[in-house]
Amino acid sequence: MSIERVTTTKGMVQKAREQLGFLERGAEVLKMKRDQLAGELNKLLRELGRRKAMEKTFAEALDSVRYAYAVIGYDSFASSAGAVGVMEVRAIPTSTAGVIMPVVKITERPSPDQVATSTVRKATAKLSAAVEEAIELAVLEAEVEQLAWALMSTNRRVNALEKVVIPRYKEMIRYIEEKLNEEALQEFFVTKKMRDITQVARERSQTSATS
Amino acid sequence: MKRMLRFKHAGTAVDKGLLIGIPKGYDYVDLEAMSEAPTVQDAVKSLEKTRFQGIADSMAVYEKYKLVSIIEASLDKIYFDSEVRPALDRLGSSAGVDELVGTEIDLVGIKTLADLRTRGVAADAARGVCPLPFYLKADEVARISEASPDSVPRTLSGTRYADVAQPIQTALNATNDESLDRVVKSEIQRRTRRLMFRLALSFGYVLGYVREVEGEADNLVSIVTGKELGLPESKIQAALCL
């Protein structure tokens, strides 16, 4: 809003003050949100280091699977795997400080004990555990990503409010008040001048009446 | 049958591409009907009037533990007790053939017991789905079925299978990739090879030869698969039945 185009009225000042109050309260709320998001993000960042361990677990599980394939061949491996059901998961969106984040629940776990061949069973157990860990980590990384975006966006809004919008409003209020004061002063001087002129005119007419 | 039962147990459709092709006239069971049965129970029911009807006796144990391996072990039991042993009797007494077949029966029995016990099946239930032992005595089988995985060497000592005890114990350990099936198969191959020297010019030699060829085919599959998957040579060697 360009200050020069603002109507300089008392009503305008009142309105601007109300809006400023609202913006300042909004900025406080956004700062609280920012702090909460930062806290949540810090908690999760510490756990991101699990990725290396998860990758190692996955690599070991895949080594076991490859060995099991070599021991009994593709056909028998696929047939052994036929005894095991599939893993079923459900993605549930949740909200943390207004940020939609995914939570993945494993509703059906394959049971490695079902596999008849021992080498495939061992590989299945390792791979199941590795996949579960990978799912947990994927959810964690998605949460971190969502929180980071939300934190960045909130921070931008807070900065915009504190450094641009609120100062502009304050400046606008200051300008209008200054203008109003100027007008009031001008009116005062005009009134005083008029009073003086009226006084002089009255005195003159009184003097001419007596003479 | 085992492959079909696994799919039914998991509640998924049978992948016909994974079934072993059997030419018409060589099958004893209506595999088509079995394949179309909706559940494991229905599939077992379809075997009612066949030579595998004894499998129904294992259903109570299957229902209790929900392990399809129990039904598979029961199928093996029927194969060894109702097919192999009568065939041995018909062949007449031959120490070499008896030893070839008898050691396989015992080793499969040991493997089944050890495998089911590590998965929480009670000793008596596990014994119920094992083939009748050939050389092992009843008390030895009872001892094996009641042993914990880390006491296998002690349990098998004093039996004719003492030298395979340590590899079995290693295979039962969940922290390594060693396969119990491979250990038992390797032991069967090793004993077959040793026996064949004594079985020249007899039916036992033919049996031994067929087993060797089967083992060779399995090893070929392992080598090719291992190479395709980029396994190091040491791992491929470890996967072979030698």
Coordinates of N, CA and C in Angstrom, one line a residue, chain A residues 12 19 44 46 55 74 76 82 100 120 162 184-185 191:
Chain A
M12 N -9.2 5.9 9.4 CA -8.2 5.2 8.8 C -7.1 4.7 9.8
Q19 N -5.6 -3.5 12.3 CA -4.9 -4.4 11.5 C -3.5 -4.7 12.0
L44 N 13.7 -35.3 15.0 CA 13.8 -36.3 13.9 C 15.1 -36.3 13.2
R46 N 18.0 -36.2 14.4 CA 19.0 -37.1 15.1 C 18.8 -38.5 14.6
E55 N 20.8 -49.4 5.3 CA 21.4 -49.9 4.0 C 22.3 -51.1 4.1
Y74 N 15.9 -70.7 -8.8 CA 14.8 -69.7 -8.8 C 13.4 -70.3 -8.6
S76 N 12.4 -73.2 -7.2 CA 12.1 -73.7 -5.8 C 12.0 -72.5 -4.8
G82 N 6.0 -68.9 -2.0 CA 4.5 -69.0 -2.2 C 3.8 -69.2 -0.9
I100 N 0.7 -31.8 7.5 CA 0.2 -33.2 7.2 C 1.4 -34.1 7.0
V120 N 15.9 -70.4 2.7 CA 14.9 -69.3 2.3 C 14.3 -68.7 3.5
E162 N 7.5 -9.5 10.0 CA 8.3 -8.6 10.9 C 9.1 -7.6 10.2
A184 N -4.6 19.5 12.1 CA -5.2 20.0 13.3 C -4.5 21.4 13.7
L185 N -3.2 21.3 13.5 CA -2.4 22.6 13.8 C -2.8 23.7 12.8
T191 N -8.1 29.1 12.6 CA -9.2 29.5 13.5 C -8.7 30.8 14.3

